[in-house]
DNA sequence: CTCGTGCATTGATGGATGTCGATACAAGGA
DNA sequence: TCCTTGTATCGACATCCATCAATGCACGAG
């Protein structure tokens, strides 16, 4: 099924005289992340890859008491309340926000150091 | 149309005796990124939010000569050649890879400091 | 207990995106 | 010149995702 690695189909004249005429480059033997690790990192980074979620994090980060309820988030984002709750759930599941109910209101706050660790995942992949 | 900010519908007994019985929280007056800036950051981060692209970057980063051709990328990712070219184009357009043709082969290399600047976009949003 | 309010969940839908097969382009060799 | 090989692009398809309207749930007030 796979016919990728057939670079020289029966080439006999090469032997070892030609230095590297038909090899494109050395494959590189350094450590490479596997598929599972790549999926884990991608799942984390996907939580940030949305403009509305970035604005959510920015607003919550700029909050005075480091706690923000949903009613203060629907208006500046120009989104419906269900959509805001949806984005907040994604950020909570990704481990970047914590949710705390007080009365009928739900307050969200940043998890300390979560952004920094996510950024570290990017640099040393 | 918008009926969000009508928290107290004709509440007269509150005056200023009750501290903050029906206000959920202070809106927070800190600086917040606008929609345009959020879209710019999201476009950058979206380039990373894919496991195959993360593996691509990892392989290229681990390459000895810091240059890798496409033929060395299709096999470890278990993807077809058009798909690999598609991902590479996304990473080039995002400014994280540079492309250089030598003969019939195309070599890709990491842009120095690109990952670090992208990580910085995450921390100080 | 009933009502009202803030928030979460569900179902549906339009748009974005990853993947592949087919094809076109570029460059070197016969 | 024609042919071969590596790469990029195109068209199509399947899936994912952001969004909304409708509904359900939790909690406080009366």
PDB file of C-alpha atoms (C1' of nucleotides) in Angstrom:
ATOM      1  CA  UNK A   1       0.000   0.000   0.000  1.00  0.00           C
ATOM      2  CA  UNK A   2       2.740   2.440   0.965  1.00  0.00           C
ATOM      3  CA  UNK A   3       5.128   3.302  -1.860  1.00  0.00           C
ATOM      4  CA  UNK A   4       6.870   6.274  -0.337  1.00  0.00           C
ATOM      5  CA  UNK A   5      10.354   5.089   0.494  1.00  0.00           C
ATOM      6  CA  UNK A   6      11.232   3.757  -2.974  1.00  0.00           C
ATOM      7  CA  UNK A   7      13.642   6.504  -3.924  1.00  0.00           C
ATOM      8  CA  UNK A   8      15.975   4.442  -6.076  1.00  0.00           C
ATOM      9  CA  UNK A   9      14.139   1.700  -7.855  1.00  0.00           C
ATOM     10  CA  UNK A  10      16.926  -0.731  -8.776  1.00  0.00           C
ATOM     11  CA  UNK A  11      19.732   1.812  -9.126  1.00  0.00           C
ATOM     12  CA  UNK A  12      22.975  -0.138  -9.415  1.00  0.00           C
ATOM     13  CA  UNK A  13      25.510   2.432 -10.625  1.00  0.00           C
ATOM     14  CA  UNK A  14      25.546   4.429  -7.409  1.00  0.00           C
ATOM     15  CA  UNK A  15      27.404   2.017  -5.101  1.00  0.00           C
ATOM     16  CA  UNK A  16      29.176   4.509  -2.861  1.00  0.00           C
ATOM     17  CA  UNK A  17      31.006   6.705  -5.359  1.00  0.00           C
ATOM     18  CA  UNK A  18      28.356   9.423  -5.527  1.00  0.00           C
ATOM     19  CA  UNK A  19      28.299  11.238  -2.185  1.00  0.00           C
ATOM     20  CA  UNK A  20      24.623  12.065  -1.846  1.00  0.00           C
ATOM     21  CA  UNK A  21      23.220  12.669  -5.268  1.00  0.00           C
ATOM     22  CA  UNK A  22      19.777  11.184  -4.726  1.00  0.00           C
ATOM     23  CA  UNK A  23      19.305  11.523  -0.998  1.00  0.00           C
ATOM     24  CA  UNK A  24      17.529  14.723  -0.179  1.00  0.00           C
ATOM     25  CA  UNK A  25      18.711  15.168   3.399  1.00  0.00           C
ATOM     26  CA  UNK A  26      19.616  13.315   6.529  1.00  0.00           C
ATOM     27  CA  UNK A  27      16.517  12.183   8.382  1.00  0.00           C
ATOM     28  CA  UNK A  28      17.594  13.751  11.644  1.00  0.00           C
ATOM     29  CA  UNK A  29      17.887  11.489  14.648  1.00  0.00           C
ATOM     30  CA  UNK A  30      16.823  13.923  17.356  1.00  0.00           C
ATOM     31  CA  UNK A  31      14.001  13.199  19.796  1.00  0.00           C
ATOM     32  CA  UNK A  32      10.559  13.742  18.267  1.00  0.00           C
ATOM     33  CA  UNK A  33       7.230  13.814  20.050  1.00  0.00           C
ATOM     34  CA  UNK A  34       4.966  10.893  19.273  1.00  0.00           C
ATOM     35  CA  UNK A  35       1.372  11.066  18.094  1.00  0.00           C
ATOM     36  CA  UNK A  36      -0.146  10.747  21.552  1.00  0.00           C
ATOM     37  CA  UNK A  37       1.921  13.583  22.970  1.00  0.00           C
ATOM     38  CA  UNK A  38       1.122  15.698  19.913  1.00  0.00           C
ATOM     39  CA  UNK A  39      -2.592  15.152  20.437  1.00  0.00           C
ATOM     40  CA  UNK A  40      -2.307  16.140  24.080  1.00  0.00           C
ATOM     41  CA  UNK A  41      -0.526  19.381  23.249  1.00  0.00           C
ATOM     42  CA  UNK A  42      -2.905  20.118  20.387  1.00  0.00           C
ATOM     43  CA  UNK A  43      -5.907  19.690  22.681  1.00  0.00           C
ATOM     44  CA  UNK A  44      -4.456  22.261  25.053  1.00  0.00           C
ATOM     45  CA  UNK A  45      -3.526  24.741  22.341  1.00  0.00           C
ATOM     46  CA  UNK A  46      -6.873  24.343  20.609  1.00  0.00           C
ATOM     47  CA  UNK A  47      -8.509  25.896  23.639  1.00  0.00           C
ATOM     48  CA  UNK A  48      -6.641  29.125  22.864  1.00  0.00           C
ATOM     49  CA  UNK A  49      -7.140  29.080  19.112  1.00  0.00           C
ATOM     50  CA  UNK A  50     -10.340  31.114  19.183  1.00  0.00           C
ATOM     51  CA  UNK A  51     -10.636  34.913  19.295  1.00  0.00           C
ATOM     52  CA  UNK A  52     -13.633  34.879  21.624  1.00  0.00           C
ATOM     53  CA  UNK A  53     -11.903  32.630  24.123  1.00  0.00           C
ATOM     54  CA  UNK A  54      -8.829  34.843  24.055  1.00  0.00           C
ATOM     55  CA  UNK A  55     -11.027  37.831  24.836  1.00  0.00           C
ATOM     56  CA  UNK A  56     -12.655  35.867  27.645  1.00  0.00           C
ATOM     57  CA  UNK A  57      -9.291  35.132  29.203  1.00  0.00           C
ATOM     58  CA  UNK A  58      -8.205  38.729  28.753  1.00  0.00           C
ATOM     59  CA  UNK A  59     -11.302  40.079  30.472  1.00  0.00           C
ATOM     60  CA  UNK A  60     -11.051  37.642  33.350  1.00  0.00           C
ATOM     61  CA  UNK A  61      -7.349  38.371  33.709  1.00  0.00           C
ATOM     62  CA  UNK A  62      -8.026  42.109  33.820  1.00  0.00           C
ATOM     63  CA  UNK A  63     -10.751  41.719  36.445  1.00  0.00           C
ATOM     64  CA  UNK A  64     -10.106  43.460  39.739  1.00  0.00           C
ATOM     65  CA  UNK A  65     -11.113  40.691  42.087  1.00  0.00           C
ATOM     66  CA  UNK A  66      -9.827  38.024  39.714  1.00  0.00           C
ATOM     67  CA  UNK A  67     -13.381  36.735  39.654  1.00  0.00           C
ATOM     68  CA  UNK A  68     -15.864  37.412  36.908  1.00  0.00           C
ATOM     69  CA  UNK A  69     -19.434  36.248  36.454  1.00  0.00           C
ATOM     70  CA  UNK A  70     -21.032  35.341  33.162  1.00  0.00           C
ATOM     71  CA  UNK A  71     -23.258  38.407  33.046  1.00  0.00           C
ATOM     72  CA  UNK A  72     -20.189  40.587  32.652  1.00  0.00           C
ATOM     73  CA  UNK A  73     -18.910  38.521  29.766  1.00  0.00           C
ATOM     74  CA  UNK A  74     -21.834  38.274  27.374  1.00  0.00           C
ATOM     75  CA  UNK A  75     -21.989  41.974  26.629  1.00  0.00           C
ATOM     76  CA  UNK A  76     -18.386  42.836  25.631  1.00  0.00           C
ATOM     77  CA  UNK A  77     -18.091  39.710  23.498  1.00  0.00           C
ATOM     78  CA  UNK A  78     -21.364  40.341  21.675  1.00  0.00           C
ATOM     79  CA  UNK A  79     -22.325  36.727  22.141  1.00  0.00           C
ATOM     80  CA  UNK A  80     -25.355  34.942  23.519  1.00  0.00           C
ATOM     81  CA  UNK A  81     -25.236  33.532  27.027  1.00  0.00           C
ATOM     82  CA  UNK A  82     -25.207  29.864  25.937  1.00  0.00           C
ATOM     83  CA  UNK A  83     -22.239  30.504  23.680  1.00  0.00           C
ATOM     84  CA  UNK A  84     -20.313  32.165  26.502  1.00  0.00           C
ATOM     85  CA  UNK A  85     -21.042  29.235  28.786  1.00  0.00           C
ATOM     86  CA  UNK A  86     -19.840  26.913  26.042  1.00  0.00           C
ATOM     87  CA  UNK A  87     -16.512  28.729  25.730  1.00  0.00           C
ATOM     88  CA  UNK A  88     -16.110  28.887  29.493  1.00  0.00           C
ATOM     89  CA  UNK A  89     -16.652  25.144  29.755  1.00  0.00           C
ATOM     90  CA  UNK A  90     -13.930  24.537  27.180  1.00  0.00           C
ATOM     91  CA  UNK A  91     -11.498  26.716  29.117  1.00  0.00           C
ATOM     92  CA  UNK A  92     -12.393  25.015  32.401  1.00  0.00           C
ATOM     93  CA  UNK A  93     -11.992  21.543  30.890  1.00  0.00           C
ATOM     94  CA  UNK A  94      -8.617  22.577  29.497  1.00  0.00           C
ATOM     95  CA  UNK A  95      -7.543  23.559  33.007  1.00  0.00           C
ATOM     96  CA  UNK A  96      -7.177  27.310  32.522  1.00  0.00           C
ATOM     97  CA  UNK A  97     -10.207  28.524  34.475  1.00  0.00           C
ATOM     98  CA  UNK A  98     -11.868  27.534  37.709  1.00  0.00           C
ATOM     99  CA  UNK A  99     -15.589  27.825  38.340  1.00  0.00           C
ATOM    100  CA  UNK A 100     -17.134  28.751  41.661  1.00  0.00           C
ATOM    101  CA  UNK A 101     -20.821  29.210  42.373  1.00  0.00           C
ATOM    102  CA  UNK A 102     -21.902  31.871  44.838  1.00  0.00           C
ATOM    103  CA  UNK A 103     -25.641  32.153  45.095  1.00  0.00           C
ATOM    104  CA  UNK A 104     -27.162  32.084  41.653  1.00  0.00           C
ATOM    105  CA  UNK A 105     -24.068  33.515  40.022  1.00  0.00           C
ATOM    106  CA  UNK A 106     -21.067  31.635  38.721  1.00  0.00           C
ATOM    107  CA  UNK A 107     -17.644  33.204  39.081  1.00  0.00           C
ATOM    108  CA  UNK A 108     -14.692  32.301  36.907  1.00  0.00           C
ATOM    109  CA  UNK A 109     -11.040  32.940  37.678  1.00  0.00           C
ATOM    110  CA  UNK A 110      -7.713  32.167  36.054  1.00  0.00           C
ATOM    111  CA  UNK A 111      -5.719  29.181  37.265  1.00  0.00           C
ATOM    112  CA  UNK A 112      -2.359  30.626  38.355  1.00  0.00           C
ATOM    113  CA  UNK A 113       0.503  29.592  36.122  1.00  0.00           C
ATOM    114  CA  UNK A 114      -1.702  27.823  33.623  1.00  0.00           C
ATOM    115  CA  UNK A 115      -0.899  30.211  30.796  1.00  0.00           C
ATOM    116  CA  UNK A 116       2.806  29.991  31.491  1.00  0.00           C
ATOM    117  CA  UNK A 117       2.817  26.191  31.416  1.00  0.00           C
ATOM    118  CA  UNK A 118       0.844  26.212  28.180  1.00  0.00           C
ATOM    119  CA  UNK A 119       3.364  28.594  26.670  1.00  0.00           C
ATOM    120  CA  UNK A 120       6.140  26.274  27.786  1.00  0.00           C
ATOM    121  CA  UNK A 121       4.492  23.437  25.874  1.00  0.00           C
ATOM    122  CA  UNK A 122       4.873  25.525  22.768  1.00  0.00           C
ATOM    123  CA  UNK A 123       8.532  26.415  23.158  1.00  0.00           C
ATOM    124  CA  UNK A 124       9.880  22.974  23.977  1.00  0.00           C
ATOM    125  CA  UNK A 125       7.848  20.760  21.712  1.00  0.00           C
TER     126      UNK A 125
ATOM    127  CA  UNK B   1     -33.462  43.525  22.084  1.00  0.00           C
ATOM    128  CA  UNK B   2     -30.808  43.214  24.756  1.00  0.00           C
ATOM    129  CA  UNK B   3     -32.219  42.640  28.232  1.00  0.00           C
ATOM    130  CA  UNK B   4     -29.061  41.705  30.045  1.00  0.00           C
ATOM    131  CA  UNK B   5     -28.305  44.610  32.322  1.00  0.00           C
ATOM    132  CA  UNK B   6     -31.715  44.823  34.016  1.00  0.00           C
ATOM    133  CA  UNK B   7     -30.681  43.260  37.273  1.00  0.00           C
ATOM    134  CA  UNK B   8     -32.928  45.228  39.604  1.00  0.00           C
ATOM    135  CA  UNK B   9     -36.329  45.778  38.090  1.00  0.00           C
ATOM    136  CA  UNK B  10     -37.727  48.601  40.189  1.00  0.00           C
ATOM    137  CA  UNK B  11     -35.940  47.755  43.431  1.00  0.00           C
ATOM    138  CA  UNK B  12     -36.372  50.728  45.762  1.00  0.00           C
ATOM    139  CA  UNK B  13     -35.459  49.361  49.185  1.00  0.00           C
ATOM    140  CA  UNK B  14     -31.780  48.985  48.431  1.00  0.00           C
ATOM    141  CA  UNK B  15     -30.654  52.650  48.342  1.00  0.00           C
ATOM    142  CA  UNK B  16     -27.130  52.246  49.690  1.00  0.00           C
ATOM    143  CA  UNK B  17     -27.671  50.246  52.838  1.00  0.00           C
ATOM    144  CA  UNK B  18     -27.114  46.856  51.262  1.00  0.00           C
ATOM    145  CA  UNK B  19     -23.518  46.672  50.018  1.00  0.00           C
ATOM    146  CA  UNK B  20     -23.866  44.571  46.892  1.00  0.00           C
ATOM    147  CA  UNK B  21     -26.834  42.290  47.250  1.00  0.00           C
ATOM    148  CA  UNK B  22     -27.885  42.124  43.614  1.00  0.00           C
ATOM    149  CA  UNK B  23     -24.773  43.087  41.735  1.00  0.00           C
ATOM    150  CA  UNK B  24     -22.831  40.031  40.771  1.00  0.00           C
ATOM    151  CA  UNK B  25     -19.357  41.553  40.573  1.00  0.00           C
ATOM    152  CA  UNK B  26     -17.406  44.611  39.574  1.00  0.00           C
ATOM    153  CA  UNK B  27     -16.918  44.748  35.815  1.00  0.00           C
ATOM    154  CA  UNK B  28     -13.157  45.169  36.093  1.00  0.00           C
ATOM    155  CA  UNK B  29     -11.633  48.183  34.400  1.00  0.00           C
ATOM    156  CA  UNK B  30      -8.316  46.672  33.338  1.00  0.00           C
ATOM    157  CA  UNK B  31      -7.021  46.780  29.762  1.00  0.00           C
ATOM    158  CA  UNK B  32      -8.644  44.174  27.534  1.00  0.00           C
ATOM    159  CA  UNK B  33      -7.625  43.155  24.026  1.00  0.00           C
ATOM    160  CA  UNK B  34     -10.072  44.148  21.323  1.00  0.00           C
ATOM    161  CA  UNK B  35     -11.620  41.878  18.745  1.00  0.00           C
ATOM    162  CA  UNK B  36      -9.067  42.619  16.046  1.00  0.00           C
ATOM    163  CA  UNK B  37      -6.122  41.812  18.292  1.00  0.00           C
ATOM    164  CA  UNK B  38      -7.879  38.652  19.445  1.00  0.00           C
ATOM    165  CA  UNK B  39      -8.340  37.499  15.867  1.00  0.00           C
ATOM    166  CA  UNK B  40      -4.680  38.131  15.114  1.00  0.00           C
ATOM    167  CA  UNK B  41      -3.534  36.071  18.092  1.00  0.00           C
ATOM    168  CA  UNK B  42      -6.058  33.331  17.346  1.00  0.00           C
ATOM    169  CA  UNK B  43      -4.821  33.041  13.765  1.00  0.00           C
ATOM    170  CA  UNK B  44      -1.283  32.479  15.035  1.00  0.00           C
ATOM    171  CA  UNK B  45      -2.269  29.992  17.706  1.00  0.00           C
ATOM    172  CA  UNK B  46      -4.546  28.103  15.329  1.00  0.00           C
ATOM    173  CA  UNK B  47      -1.461  27.130  13.343  1.00  0.00           C
ATOM    174  CA  UNK B  48      -0.249  25.158  16.371  1.00  0.00           C
ATOM    175  CA  UNK B  49      -3.596  23.634  17.308  1.00  0.00           C
ATOM    176  CA  UNK B  50      -3.128  20.509  15.236  1.00  0.00           C
ATOM    177  CA  UNK B  51      -1.270  17.346  16.266  1.00  0.00           C
ATOM    178  CA  UNK B  52       0.199  16.745  12.816  1.00  0.00           C
ATOM    179  CA  UNK B  53       1.574  20.269  12.603  1.00  0.00           C
ATOM    180  CA  UNK B  54       3.090  19.937  16.060  1.00  0.00           C
ATOM    181  CA  UNK B  55       4.819  16.753  14.944  1.00  0.00           C
ATOM    182  CA  UNK B  56       6.017  18.537  11.820  1.00  0.00           C
ATOM    183  CA  UNK B  57       7.584  21.287  13.891  1.00  0.00           C
ATOM    184  CA  UNK B  58       9.079  18.745  16.256  1.00  0.00           C
ATOM    185  CA  UNK B  59      10.700  16.768  13.449  1.00  0.00           C
ATOM    186  CA  UNK B  60      12.061  19.870  11.739  1.00  0.00           C
ATOM    187  CA  UNK B  61      13.339  21.182  15.049  1.00  0.00           C
ATOM    188  CA  UNK B  62      15.105  17.888  15.769  1.00  0.00           C
ATOM    189  CA  UNK B  63      16.724  17.793  12.321  1.00  0.00           C
ATOM    190  CA  UNK B  64      20.485  17.868  12.298  1.00  0.00           C
ATOM    191  CA  UNK B  65      21.021  20.452   9.597  1.00  0.00           C
ATOM    192  CA  UNK B  66      17.940  22.408  10.615  1.00  0.00           C
ATOM    193  CA  UNK B  67      16.648  21.672   7.117  1.00  0.00           C
ATOM    194  CA  UNK B  68      14.183  18.966   6.234  1.00  0.00           C
ATOM    195  CA  UNK B  69      12.626  18.053   2.931  1.00  0.00           C
ATOM    196  CA  UNK B  70       9.073  16.836   2.425  1.00  0.00           C
ATOM    197  CA  UNK B  71      10.069  13.270   1.651  1.00  0.00           C
ATOM    198  CA  UNK B  72      11.286  12.849   5.223  1.00  0.00           C
ATOM    199  CA  UNK B  73       8.001  14.124   6.631  1.00  0.00           C
ATOM    200  CA  UNK B  74       5.339  12.077   4.914  1.00  0.00           C
ATOM    201  CA  UNK B  75       6.432   8.770   6.370  1.00  0.00           C
ATOM    202  CA  UNK B  76       6.600   9.468  10.132  1.00  0.00           C
ATOM    203  CA  UNK B  77       3.322  11.375  10.043  1.00  0.00           C
ATOM    204  CA  UNK B  78       1.482   8.656   8.130  1.00  0.00           C
ATOM    205  CA  UNK B  79       0.004  11.266   5.833  1.00  0.00           C
ATOM    206  CA  UNK B  80      -0.154  11.733   2.091  1.00  0.00           C
ATOM    207  CA  UNK B  81       2.225  14.137   0.391  1.00  0.00           C
ATOM    208  CA  UNK B  82      -0.476  16.729  -0.504  1.00  0.00           C
ATOM    209  CA  UNK B  83      -1.591  16.854   3.114  1.00  0.00           C
ATOM    210  CA  UNK B  84       1.957  17.407   4.335  1.00  0.00           C
ATOM    211  CA  UNK B  85       2.425  20.220   1.835  1.00  0.00           C
ATOM    212  CA  UNK B  86      -0.835  21.710   3.030  1.00  0.00           C
ATOM    213  CA  UNK B  87       0.303  21.735   6.662  1.00  0.00           C
ATOM    214  CA  UNK B  88       3.699  23.113   5.694  1.00  0.00           C
ATOM    215  CA  UNK B  89       2.060  25.958   3.814  1.00  0.00           C
ATOM    216  CA  UNK B  90      -0.001  26.841   6.867  1.00  0.00           C
ATOM    217  CA  UNK B  91       3.118  26.948   9.026  1.00  0.00           C
ATOM    218  CA  UNK B  92       4.991  29.039   6.455  1.00  0.00           C
ATOM    219  CA  UNK B  93       2.096  31.492   6.137  1.00  0.00           C
ATOM    220  CA  UNK B  94       1.962  31.783   9.915  1.00  0.00           C
ATOM    221  CA  UNK B  95       5.629  32.745   9.903  1.00  0.00           C
ATOM    222  CA  UNK B  96       7.072  29.748  11.720  1.00  0.00           C
ATOM    223  CA  UNK B  97       8.807  27.999   8.817  1.00  0.00           C
ATOM    224  CA  UNK B  98      10.838  29.118   5.835  1.00  0.00           C
ATOM    225  CA  UNK B  99      10.909  27.289   2.532  1.00  0.00           C
ATOM    226  CA  UNK B 100      13.957  26.938   0.294  1.00  0.00           C
ATOM    227  CA  UNK B 101      14.155  25.011  -2.952  1.00  0.00           C
ATOM    228  CA  UNK B 102      17.380  23.219  -3.812  1.00  0.00           C
ATOM    229  CA  UNK B 103      17.115  21.243  -6.992  1.00  0.00           C
ATOM    230  CA  UNK B 104      13.835  19.385  -7.084  1.00  0.00           C
ATOM    231  CA  UNK B 105      13.610  19.178  -3.327  1.00  0.00           C
ATOM    232  CA  UNK B 106      12.109  21.696  -0.953  1.00  0.00           C
ATOM    233  CA  UNK B 107      13.745  22.232   2.408  1.00  0.00           C
ATOM    234  CA  UNK B 108      11.956  23.656   5.408  1.00  0.00           C
ATOM    235  CA  UNK B 109      13.546  25.168   8.486  1.00  0.00           C
ATOM    236  CA  UNK B 110      12.348  26.815  11.675  1.00  0.00           C
ATOM    237  CA  UNK B 111      12.298  30.599  11.896  1.00  0.00           C
ATOM    238  CA  UNK B 112      14.518  31.439  14.904  1.00  0.00           C
ATOM    239  CA  UNK B 113      12.592  32.866  17.811  1.00  0.00           C
ATOM    240  CA  UNK B 114       9.207  32.343  16.208  1.00  0.00           C
ATOM    241  CA  UNK B 115       8.069  29.811  18.782  1.00  0.00           C
ATOM    242  CA  UNK B 116       9.201  32.013  21.624  1.00  0.00           C
ATOM    243  CA  UNK B 117       7.326  35.050  20.338  1.00  0.00           C
ATOM    244  CA  UNK B 118       4.194  32.949  19.848  1.00  0.00           C
ATOM    245  CA  UNK B 119       4.481  31.709  23.415  1.00  0.00           C
ATOM    246  CA  UNK B 120       4.809  35.308  24.568  1.00  0.00           C
ATOM    247  CA  UNK B 121       1.513  36.135  22.845  1.00  0.00           C
ATOM    248  CA  UNK B 122      -0.081  33.547  25.065  1.00  0.00           C
ATOM    249  CA  UNK B 123       1.303  34.710  28.386  1.00  0.00           C
ATOM    250  CA  UNK B 124       0.587  38.417  28.039  1.00  0.00           C
ATOM    251  CA  UNK B 125      -2.768  38.410  26.349  1.00  0.00           C
TER     252      UNK B 125
ATOM    253  C1'  DC C   1     -44.116  25.434  47.752  1.00  0.00           C
ATOM    254  C1'  DT C   2     -44.090  28.502  43.801  1.00  0.00           C
ATOM    255  C1'  DC C   3     -42.027  31.965  41.130  1.00  0.00           C
ATOM    256  C1'  DG C   4     -38.182  34.440  39.064  1.00  0.00           C
ATOM    257  C1'  DT C   5     -33.426  34.730  37.760  1.00  0.00           C
ATOM    258  C1'  DG C   6     -28.729  33.258  36.428  1.00  0.00           C
ATOM    259  C1'  DC C   7     -26.461  29.604  34.345  1.00  0.00           C
ATOM    260  C1'  DA C   8     -25.865  25.010  31.966  1.00  0.00           C
ATOM    261  C1'  DT C   9     -27.321  21.730  28.527  1.00  0.00           C
ATOM    262  C1'  DT C  10     -29.467  20.057  24.140  1.00  0.00           C
ATOM    263  C1'  DG C  11     -30.442  20.007  19.150  1.00  0.00           C
ATOM    264  C1'  DA C  12     -29.849  22.048  14.922  1.00  0.00           C
ATOM    265  C1'  DT C  13     -27.227  24.522  11.425  1.00  0.00           C
ATOM    266  C1'  DG C  14     -23.799  27.033   8.650  1.00  0.00           C
ATOM    267  C1'  DG C  15     -19.008  27.609   8.063  1.00  0.00           C
ATOM    268  C1'  DA C  16     -14.241  26.229   8.741  1.00  0.00           C
ATOM    269  C1'  DT C  17     -10.830  22.524   8.336  1.00  0.00           C
ATOM    270  C1'  DG C  18      -8.151  18.048   7.648  1.00  0.00           C
ATOM    271  C1'  DT C  19      -7.621  14.572   4.321  1.00  0.00           C
ATOM    272  C1'  DC C  20      -7.129  12.377  -0.108  1.00  0.00           C
ATOM    273  C1'  DG C  21      -7.079  11.552  -5.282  1.00  0.00           C
ATOM    274  C1'  DA C  22      -6.039  13.772  -9.450  1.00  0.00           C
ATOM    275  C1'  DT C  23      -3.493  17.021 -11.686  1.00  0.00           C
ATOM    276  C1'  DA C  24      -0.270  20.787 -12.690  1.00  0.00           C
ATOM    277  C1'  DC C  25       4.249  22.766 -12.102  1.00  0.00           C
ATOM    278  C1'  DA C  26       9.511  22.794 -11.660  1.00  0.00           C
ATOM    279  C1'  DA C  27      13.882  20.955 -12.405  1.00  0.00           C
ATOM    280  C1'  DG C  28      17.296  17.632 -13.702  1.00  0.00           C
ATOM    281  C1'  DG C  29      18.781  13.732 -16.744  1.00  0.00           C
ATOM    282  C1'  DA C  30      18.347  10.641 -20.936  1.00  0.00           C
TER     283       DA C  30
ATOM    284  C1'  DT D   1      13.395  17.111 -26.806  1.00  0.00           C
ATOM    285  C1'  DC D   2      10.867  13.812 -23.683  1.00  0.00           C
ATOM    286  C1'  DC D   3      10.743  11.524 -19.433  1.00  0.00           C
ATOM    287  C1'  DT D   4      11.132  11.012 -14.500  1.00  0.00           C
ATOM    288  C1'  DT D   5      10.837  12.682  -9.878  1.00  0.00           C
ATOM    289  C1'  DG D   6       9.671  15.820  -6.096  1.00  0.00           C
ATOM    290  C1'  DT D   7       6.478  19.270  -4.787  1.00  0.00           C
ATOM    291  C1'  DA D   8       2.419  22.380  -4.985  1.00  0.00           C
ATOM    292  C1'  DT D   9      -2.351  23.142  -6.146  1.00  0.00           C
ATOM    293  C1'  DC D  10      -7.244  21.939  -7.061  1.00  0.00           C
ATOM    294  C1'  DG D  11     -11.786  19.708  -6.188  1.00  0.00           C
ATOM    295  C1'  DA D  12     -14.384  16.975  -3.370  1.00  0.00           C
ATOM    296  C1'  DC D  13     -15.750  14.977   0.829  1.00  0.00           C
ATOM    297  C1'  DA D  14     -16.190  14.093   5.793  1.00  0.00           C
ATOM    298  C1'  DT D  15     -15.762  15.861  10.135  1.00  0.00           C
ATOM    299  C1'  DC D  16     -15.331  19.294  13.554  1.00  0.00           C
ATOM    300  C1'  DC D  17     -16.711  23.584  15.615  1.00  0.00           C
ATOM    301  C1'  DA D  18     -18.882  28.099  16.822  1.00  0.00           C
ATOM    302  C1'  DT D  19     -23.271  29.910  17.279  1.00  0.00           C
ATOM    303  C1'  DC D  20     -28.090  30.322  18.427  1.00  0.00           C
ATOM    304  C1'  DA D  21     -32.994  29.165  20.064  1.00  0.00           C
ATOM    305  C1'  DA D  22     -35.241  26.384  23.247  1.00  0.00           C
ATOM    306  C1'  DT D  23     -35.224  24.050  27.367  1.00  0.00           C
ATOM    307  C1'  DG D  24     -33.695  22.271  31.924  1.00  0.00           C
ATOM    308  C1'  DC D  25     -31.515  22.983  36.393  1.00  0.00           C
ATOM    309  C1'  DA D  26     -30.029  25.306  40.816  1.00  0.00           C
ATOM    310  C1'  DC D  27     -30.741  28.691  43.985  1.00  0.00           C
ATOM    311  C1'  DG D  28     -32.849  32.629  46.473  1.00  0.00           C
ATOM    312  C1'  DA D  29     -37.022  35.418  47.496  1.00  0.00           C
ATOM    313  C1'  DG D  30     -41.668  35.707  48.635  1.00  0.00           C
TER     314       DG D  30
END
